[in-house]
Short mmCIF file of C-alpha atoms and ligand atoms in Angstrom, two decimals:
data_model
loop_
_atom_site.label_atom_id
_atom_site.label_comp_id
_atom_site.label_asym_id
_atom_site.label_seq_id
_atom_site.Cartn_x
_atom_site.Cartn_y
_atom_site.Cartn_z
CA UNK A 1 48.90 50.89 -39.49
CA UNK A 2 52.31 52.28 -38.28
CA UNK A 3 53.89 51.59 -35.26
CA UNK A 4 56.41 53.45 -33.70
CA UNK A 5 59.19 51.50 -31.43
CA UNK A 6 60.25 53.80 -28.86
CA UNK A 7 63.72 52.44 -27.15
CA UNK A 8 64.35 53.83 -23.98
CA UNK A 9 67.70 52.08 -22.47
CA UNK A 10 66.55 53.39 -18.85
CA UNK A 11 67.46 52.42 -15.79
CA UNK A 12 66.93 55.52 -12.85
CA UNK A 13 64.13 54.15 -11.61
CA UNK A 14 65.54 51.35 -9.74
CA UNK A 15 68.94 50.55 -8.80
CA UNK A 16 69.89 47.30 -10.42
CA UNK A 17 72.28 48.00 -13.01
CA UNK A 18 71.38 46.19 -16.61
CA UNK A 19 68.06 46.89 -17.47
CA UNK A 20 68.93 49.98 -19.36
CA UNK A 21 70.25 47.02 -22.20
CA UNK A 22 66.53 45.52 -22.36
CA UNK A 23 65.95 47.90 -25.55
CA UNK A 24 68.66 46.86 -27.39
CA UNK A 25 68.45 42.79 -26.87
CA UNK A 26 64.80 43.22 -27.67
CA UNK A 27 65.82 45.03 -31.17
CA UNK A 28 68.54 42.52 -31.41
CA UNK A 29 66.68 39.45 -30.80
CA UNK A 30 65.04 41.08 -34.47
CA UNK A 31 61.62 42.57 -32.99
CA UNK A 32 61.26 45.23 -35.36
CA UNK A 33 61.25 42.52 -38.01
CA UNK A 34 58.84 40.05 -37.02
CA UNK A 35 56.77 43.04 -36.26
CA UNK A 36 56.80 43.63 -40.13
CA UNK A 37 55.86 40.13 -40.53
CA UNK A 38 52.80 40.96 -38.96
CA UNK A 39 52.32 43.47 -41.68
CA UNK A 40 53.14 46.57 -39.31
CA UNK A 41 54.55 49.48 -40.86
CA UNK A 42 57.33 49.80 -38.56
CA UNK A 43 59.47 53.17 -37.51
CA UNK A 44 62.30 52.80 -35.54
CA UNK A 45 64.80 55.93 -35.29
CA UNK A 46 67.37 54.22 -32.91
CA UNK A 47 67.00 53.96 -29.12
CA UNK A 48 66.76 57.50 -27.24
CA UNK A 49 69.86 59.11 -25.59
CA UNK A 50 69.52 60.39 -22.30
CA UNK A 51 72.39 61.86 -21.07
CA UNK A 52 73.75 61.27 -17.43
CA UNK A 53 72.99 63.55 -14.78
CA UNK A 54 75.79 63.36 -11.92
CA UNK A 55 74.58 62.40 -8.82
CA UNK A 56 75.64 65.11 -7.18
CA UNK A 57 73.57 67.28 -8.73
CA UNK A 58 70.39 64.98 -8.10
CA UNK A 59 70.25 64.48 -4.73
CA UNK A 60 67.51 62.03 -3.32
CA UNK A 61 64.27 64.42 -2.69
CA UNK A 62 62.90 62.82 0.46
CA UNK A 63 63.48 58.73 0.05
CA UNK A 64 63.23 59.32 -3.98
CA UNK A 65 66.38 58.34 -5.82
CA UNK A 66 67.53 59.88 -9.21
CA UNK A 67 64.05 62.31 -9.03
CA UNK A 68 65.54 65.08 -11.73
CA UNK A 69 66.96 62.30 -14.07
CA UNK A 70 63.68 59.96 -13.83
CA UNK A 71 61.44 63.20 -14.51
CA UNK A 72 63.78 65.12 -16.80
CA UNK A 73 63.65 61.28 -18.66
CA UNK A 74 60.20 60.41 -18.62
CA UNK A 75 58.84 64.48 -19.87
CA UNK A 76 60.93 63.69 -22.62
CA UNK A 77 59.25 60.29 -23.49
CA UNK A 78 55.68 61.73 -22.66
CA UNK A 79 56.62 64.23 -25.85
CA UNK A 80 57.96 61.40 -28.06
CA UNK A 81 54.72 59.02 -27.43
CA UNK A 82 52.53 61.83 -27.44
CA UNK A 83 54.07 62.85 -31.11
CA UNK A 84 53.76 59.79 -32.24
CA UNK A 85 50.03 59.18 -30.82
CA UNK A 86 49.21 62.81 -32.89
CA UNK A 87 50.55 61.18 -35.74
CA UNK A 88 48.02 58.22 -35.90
CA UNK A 89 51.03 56.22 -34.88
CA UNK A 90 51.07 53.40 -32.38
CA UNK A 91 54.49 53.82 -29.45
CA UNK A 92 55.87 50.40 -28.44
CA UNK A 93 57.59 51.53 -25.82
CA UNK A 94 60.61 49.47 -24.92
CA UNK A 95 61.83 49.60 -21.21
CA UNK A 96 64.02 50.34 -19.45
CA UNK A 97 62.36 49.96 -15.99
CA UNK A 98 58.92 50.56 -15.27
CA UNK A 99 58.83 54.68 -14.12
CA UNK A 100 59.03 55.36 -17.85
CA UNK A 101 55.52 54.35 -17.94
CA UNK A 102 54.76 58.23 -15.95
CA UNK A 103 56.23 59.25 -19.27
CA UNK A 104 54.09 57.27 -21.77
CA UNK A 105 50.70 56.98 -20.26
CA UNK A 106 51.15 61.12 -20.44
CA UNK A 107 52.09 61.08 -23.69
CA UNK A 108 49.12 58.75 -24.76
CA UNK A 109 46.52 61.14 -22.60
CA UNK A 110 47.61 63.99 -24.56
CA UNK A 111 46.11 62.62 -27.53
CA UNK A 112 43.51 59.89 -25.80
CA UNK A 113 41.92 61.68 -22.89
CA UNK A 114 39.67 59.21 -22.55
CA UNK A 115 42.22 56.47 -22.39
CA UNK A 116 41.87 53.49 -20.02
CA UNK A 117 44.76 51.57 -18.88
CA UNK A 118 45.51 48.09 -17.99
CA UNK A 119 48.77 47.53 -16.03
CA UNK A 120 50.00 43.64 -15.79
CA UNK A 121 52.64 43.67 -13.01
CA UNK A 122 53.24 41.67 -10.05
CA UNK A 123 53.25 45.15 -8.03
CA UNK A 124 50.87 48.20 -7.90
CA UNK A 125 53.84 51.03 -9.23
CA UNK A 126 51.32 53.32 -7.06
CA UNK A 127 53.68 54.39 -4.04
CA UNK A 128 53.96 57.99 -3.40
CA UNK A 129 56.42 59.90 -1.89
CA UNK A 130 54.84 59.05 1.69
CA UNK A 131 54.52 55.74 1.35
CA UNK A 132 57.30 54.19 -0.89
CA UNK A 133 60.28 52.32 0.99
CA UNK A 134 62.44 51.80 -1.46
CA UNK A 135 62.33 55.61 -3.02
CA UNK A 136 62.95 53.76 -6.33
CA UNK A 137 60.64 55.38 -8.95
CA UNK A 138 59.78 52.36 -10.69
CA UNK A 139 57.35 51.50 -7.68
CA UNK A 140 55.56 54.58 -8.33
CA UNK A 141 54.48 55.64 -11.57
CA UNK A 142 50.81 55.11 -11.28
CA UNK A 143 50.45 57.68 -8.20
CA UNK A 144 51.83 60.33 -10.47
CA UNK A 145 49.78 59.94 -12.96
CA UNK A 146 46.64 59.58 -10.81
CA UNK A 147 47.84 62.67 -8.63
CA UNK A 148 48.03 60.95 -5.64
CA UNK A 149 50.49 62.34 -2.96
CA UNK A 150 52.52 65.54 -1.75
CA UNK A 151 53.51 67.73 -4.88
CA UNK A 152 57.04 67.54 -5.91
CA UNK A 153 57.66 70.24 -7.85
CA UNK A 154 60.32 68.63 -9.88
CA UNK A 155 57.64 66.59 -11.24
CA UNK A 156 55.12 69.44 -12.12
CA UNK A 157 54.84 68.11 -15.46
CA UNK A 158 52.62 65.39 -14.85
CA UNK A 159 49.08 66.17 -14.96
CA UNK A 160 46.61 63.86 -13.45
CA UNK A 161 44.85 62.72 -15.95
CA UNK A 162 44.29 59.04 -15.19
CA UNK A 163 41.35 58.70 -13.45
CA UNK A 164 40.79 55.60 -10.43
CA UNK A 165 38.06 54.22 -12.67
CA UNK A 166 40.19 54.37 -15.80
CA UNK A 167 43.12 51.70 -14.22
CA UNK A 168 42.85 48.33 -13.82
CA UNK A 169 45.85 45.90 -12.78
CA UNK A 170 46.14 42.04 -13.73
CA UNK A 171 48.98 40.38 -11.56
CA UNK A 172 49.18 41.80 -8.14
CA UNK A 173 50.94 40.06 -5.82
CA UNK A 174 53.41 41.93 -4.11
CA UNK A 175 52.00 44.76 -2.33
CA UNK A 176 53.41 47.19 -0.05
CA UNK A 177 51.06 48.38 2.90
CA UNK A 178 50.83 51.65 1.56
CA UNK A 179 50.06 50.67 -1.75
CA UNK A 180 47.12 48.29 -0.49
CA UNK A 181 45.78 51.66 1.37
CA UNK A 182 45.66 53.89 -1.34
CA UNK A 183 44.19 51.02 -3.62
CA UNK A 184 41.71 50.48 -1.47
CA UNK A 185 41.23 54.50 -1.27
CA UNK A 186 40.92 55.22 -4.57
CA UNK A 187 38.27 52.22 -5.32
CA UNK A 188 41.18 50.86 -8.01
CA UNK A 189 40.10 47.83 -9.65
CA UNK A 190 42.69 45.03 -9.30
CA UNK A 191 43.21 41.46 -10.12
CA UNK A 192 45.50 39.77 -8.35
CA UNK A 193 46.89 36.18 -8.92
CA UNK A 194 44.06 34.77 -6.37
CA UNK A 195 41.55 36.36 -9.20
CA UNK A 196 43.36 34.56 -11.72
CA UNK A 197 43.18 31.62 -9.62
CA UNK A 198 39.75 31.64 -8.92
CA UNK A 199 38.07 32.83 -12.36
CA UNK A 200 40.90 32.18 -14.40
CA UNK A 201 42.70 34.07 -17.29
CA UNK A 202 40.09 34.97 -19.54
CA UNK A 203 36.93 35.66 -17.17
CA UNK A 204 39.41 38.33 -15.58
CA UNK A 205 40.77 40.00 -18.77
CA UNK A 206 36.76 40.38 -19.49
CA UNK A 207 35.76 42.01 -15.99
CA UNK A 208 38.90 44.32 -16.50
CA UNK A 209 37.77 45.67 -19.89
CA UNK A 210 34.18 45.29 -18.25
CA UNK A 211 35.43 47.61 -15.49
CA UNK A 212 37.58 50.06 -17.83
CA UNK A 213 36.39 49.85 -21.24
CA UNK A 214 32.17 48.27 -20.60
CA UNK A 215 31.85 49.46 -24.66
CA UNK A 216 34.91 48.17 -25.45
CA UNK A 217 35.06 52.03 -27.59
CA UNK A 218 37.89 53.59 -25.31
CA UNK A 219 41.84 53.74 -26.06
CA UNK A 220 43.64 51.14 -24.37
CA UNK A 221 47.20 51.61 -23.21
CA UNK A 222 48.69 48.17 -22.16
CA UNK A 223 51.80 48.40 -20.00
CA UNK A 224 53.05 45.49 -19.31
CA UNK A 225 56.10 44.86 -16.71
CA UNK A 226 57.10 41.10 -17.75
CA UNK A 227 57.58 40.57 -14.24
CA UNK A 228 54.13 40.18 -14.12
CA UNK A 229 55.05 36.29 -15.35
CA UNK A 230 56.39 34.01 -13.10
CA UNK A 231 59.57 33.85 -12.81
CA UNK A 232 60.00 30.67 -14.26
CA UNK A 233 59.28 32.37 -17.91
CA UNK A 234 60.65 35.78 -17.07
CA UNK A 235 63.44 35.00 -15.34
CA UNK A 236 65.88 37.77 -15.86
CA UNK A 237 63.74 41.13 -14.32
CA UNK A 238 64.73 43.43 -11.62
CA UNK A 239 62.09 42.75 -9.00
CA UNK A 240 60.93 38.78 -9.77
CA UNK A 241 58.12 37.42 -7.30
CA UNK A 242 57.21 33.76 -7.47
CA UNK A 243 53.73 32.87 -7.92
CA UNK A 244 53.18 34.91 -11.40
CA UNK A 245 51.25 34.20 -14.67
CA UNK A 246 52.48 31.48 -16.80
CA UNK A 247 53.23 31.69 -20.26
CA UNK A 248 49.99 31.44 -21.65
CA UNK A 249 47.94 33.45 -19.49
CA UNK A 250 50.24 36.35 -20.20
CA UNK A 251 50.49 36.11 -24.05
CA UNK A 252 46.13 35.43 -23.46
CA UNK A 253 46.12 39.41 -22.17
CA UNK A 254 47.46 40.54 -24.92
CA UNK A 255 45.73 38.63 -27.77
CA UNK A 256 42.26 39.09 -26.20
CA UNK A 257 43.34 43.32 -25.68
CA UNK A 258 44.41 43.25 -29.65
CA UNK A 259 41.43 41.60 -30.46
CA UNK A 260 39.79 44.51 -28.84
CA UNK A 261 40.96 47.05 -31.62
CA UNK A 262 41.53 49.47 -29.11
CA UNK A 263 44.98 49.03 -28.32
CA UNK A 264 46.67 52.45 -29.35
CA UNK A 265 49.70 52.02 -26.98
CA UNK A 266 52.00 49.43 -25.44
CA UNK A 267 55.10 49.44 -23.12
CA UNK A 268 57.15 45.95 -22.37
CA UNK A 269 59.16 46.64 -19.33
CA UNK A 270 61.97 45.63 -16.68
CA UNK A 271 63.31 43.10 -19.29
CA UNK A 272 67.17 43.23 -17.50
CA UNK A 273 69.36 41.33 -19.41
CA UNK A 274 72.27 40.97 -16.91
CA UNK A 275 70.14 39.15 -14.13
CA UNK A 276 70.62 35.16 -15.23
CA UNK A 277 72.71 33.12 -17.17
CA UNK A 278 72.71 33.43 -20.93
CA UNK A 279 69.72 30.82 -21.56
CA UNK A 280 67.22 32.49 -19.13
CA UNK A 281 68.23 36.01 -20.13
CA UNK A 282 67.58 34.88 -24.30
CA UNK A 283 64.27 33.38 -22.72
CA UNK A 284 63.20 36.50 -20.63
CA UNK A 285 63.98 38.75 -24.49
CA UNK A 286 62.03 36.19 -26.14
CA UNK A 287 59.23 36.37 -23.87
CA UNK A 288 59.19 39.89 -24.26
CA UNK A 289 59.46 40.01 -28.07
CA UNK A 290 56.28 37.30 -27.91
CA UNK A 291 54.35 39.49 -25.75
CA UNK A 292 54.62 42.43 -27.81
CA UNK A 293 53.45 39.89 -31.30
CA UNK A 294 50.66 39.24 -29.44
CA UNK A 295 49.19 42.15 -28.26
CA UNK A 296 50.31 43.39 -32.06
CA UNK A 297 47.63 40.89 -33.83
CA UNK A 298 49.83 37.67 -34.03
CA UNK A 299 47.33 34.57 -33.08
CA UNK A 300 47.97 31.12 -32.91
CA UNK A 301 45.77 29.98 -35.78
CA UNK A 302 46.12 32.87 -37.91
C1 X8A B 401 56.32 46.66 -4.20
N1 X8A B 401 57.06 47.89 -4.19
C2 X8A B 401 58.49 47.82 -4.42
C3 X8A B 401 58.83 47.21 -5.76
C4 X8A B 401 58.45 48.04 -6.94
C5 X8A B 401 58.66 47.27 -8.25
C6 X8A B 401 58.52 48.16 -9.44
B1 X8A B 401 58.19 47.42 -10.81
O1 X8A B 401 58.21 48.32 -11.87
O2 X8A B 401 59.08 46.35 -11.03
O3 X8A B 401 56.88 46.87 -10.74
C7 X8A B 401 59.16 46.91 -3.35
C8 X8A B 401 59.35 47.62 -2.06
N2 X8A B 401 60.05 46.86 -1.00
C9 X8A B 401 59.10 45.96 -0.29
C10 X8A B 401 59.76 45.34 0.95
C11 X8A B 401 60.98 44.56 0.56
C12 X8A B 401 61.93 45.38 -0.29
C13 X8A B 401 61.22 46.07 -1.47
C14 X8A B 401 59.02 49.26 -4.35
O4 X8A B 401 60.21 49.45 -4.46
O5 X8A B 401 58.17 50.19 -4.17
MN1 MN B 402 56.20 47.63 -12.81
MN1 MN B 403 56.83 44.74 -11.28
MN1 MN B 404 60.99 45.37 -11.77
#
């Protein structure tokens, strides 16, 4: 099987400055290698280019920062996953912060309609124009592609094709008002870390694909913000919130979603490598290379 690492050294969605590098220490810490070990045919043209837009020429659009860049950025990726999704080919996206995800959930729809996705994050990415405080994009991916919220025209690309009943989150545990409204609106499925608490890591990896994917016979697309962990084993991310998934129950996710065979497309995201000192940032780029092994077929007994 072929897999096709996407690099996409983007940062527009949020404001910290850094995680636009994640791609490259990921790459550098030799992912693409021991991706081969795992007897992946891997494809990796270089990380994309996306050049600059001044600001002045992107002017916030309500509270939403860097809208032409983030949208101009992520209709590109949508055609780059989607591409290689035609081709039989399976996009590792690497992030870059999380509103790329608008760009490759699209991109996997194209091919998948019938697509379900699971989104590990300590926050719901589902703030729309209305609702979002921050107006940074990576806290709202998810009501894009759902079509929740006012139209903004500069973002008339995205089609809503993710249905409510097609989501399911693993993680929650910071979020906004708004978010918890339209959650609760739209009859989302989510586990938060009291779920994991209470039923533990794999009882609530098997109600999500229960909820999602009952057959288990429907594309999954696994994007996973390593946020999601604690910040104990993720240190170095943009938004950290204490209280997250340990080491194991993260890397459990993604073994028990490969094992699932229907894994055709995976994002690792908000790896920032300029948020910690030099040990926790290698740990935070190990931690995502590990995650992506593992949701790529590597298991602990072989
Ligand atoms: C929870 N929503 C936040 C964070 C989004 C994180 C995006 B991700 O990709 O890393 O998951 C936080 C909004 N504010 C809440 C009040 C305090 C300041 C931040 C937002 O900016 O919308
Ligand atoms: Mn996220
Ligand atoms: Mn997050
Ligand atoms: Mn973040």
């Amino acid at each position: 099987k072929t897999l096709a690492i996407v690099g996409c050294p983007f940062s527009g969605g949020q404001a910290k400055l850094g995680v636009d590098r994640g791609p490259i220490h990921l790459v550098q810490a030799g992912l693409p290698e021991q991706l081969s070990e795992l007897g992946w045919k891997v494809l990796f043209d270089g990380h994309h280019q996306f050049e600059e837009i001044d600001a002045a020429s992107d002017p916030p659009i309500g509270k939403l920062k860097n809208p032409r860049l983030v949208s101009r950025v992520c209709e590109a990726i949508a055609k780059v996953v989607g591409e290689h999704a035609k081709k039989g080919q399976l996009p590792l996206t690497l992030g870059g912060d999380h509103s790329l995800a608008m760009g490759t959930i699209s991109g996997t729809f194209e091919q998948y309609p019938d697509a379900c996705v699971v989104w590990v994050d300590a926050h719901g990415d589902i703030n729309t124009a209305e609702t979002t405080d921050s107006g940074n994009i990576h806290g709202m991916p998810v009501s894009f592609l759902l079509g929740l919220g006012s139209k903004i025209p500069e973002f008339s690309w995205v089609k809503p094709l993710l249905k409510p009943e097609r989501l399911v989150y693993i993680g929650l545990r910071d979020v906004d008002a708004g978010e918890k409204k339209i959650l609760k609106e739209n009859g989302i499925r989510a586990f938060s870390m009291h779920e994991v608490d209470k039923y533990g890591i794999g009882r609530v990896v098997e109600m999500a694909l229960d909820h999602v994917n009952p057959k288990r016979d429907r594309p999954i697309h696994l994007s996973f913000d390593v946020d999601a962990l604690d910040p104990s084993v993720a240190p170095s991310t943009g938004t950290p919130v204490r209280g997250g998934l340990t080491f194991r129950e993260g890397h459990y996710i993604c073994e028990a979603i490969y094992e699932t065979g229907c894994l055709v497309a995976l994002d690792i995201m908000e790896v920032n490598p300029s948020l910690a000192d030099e040990a926790e940032v290698k740990q935070t780029v190990a931690v995502g290379c590990s995650l992506a092994r593992s949701a790529l077929g590597e298991t602990l007994l072989g």
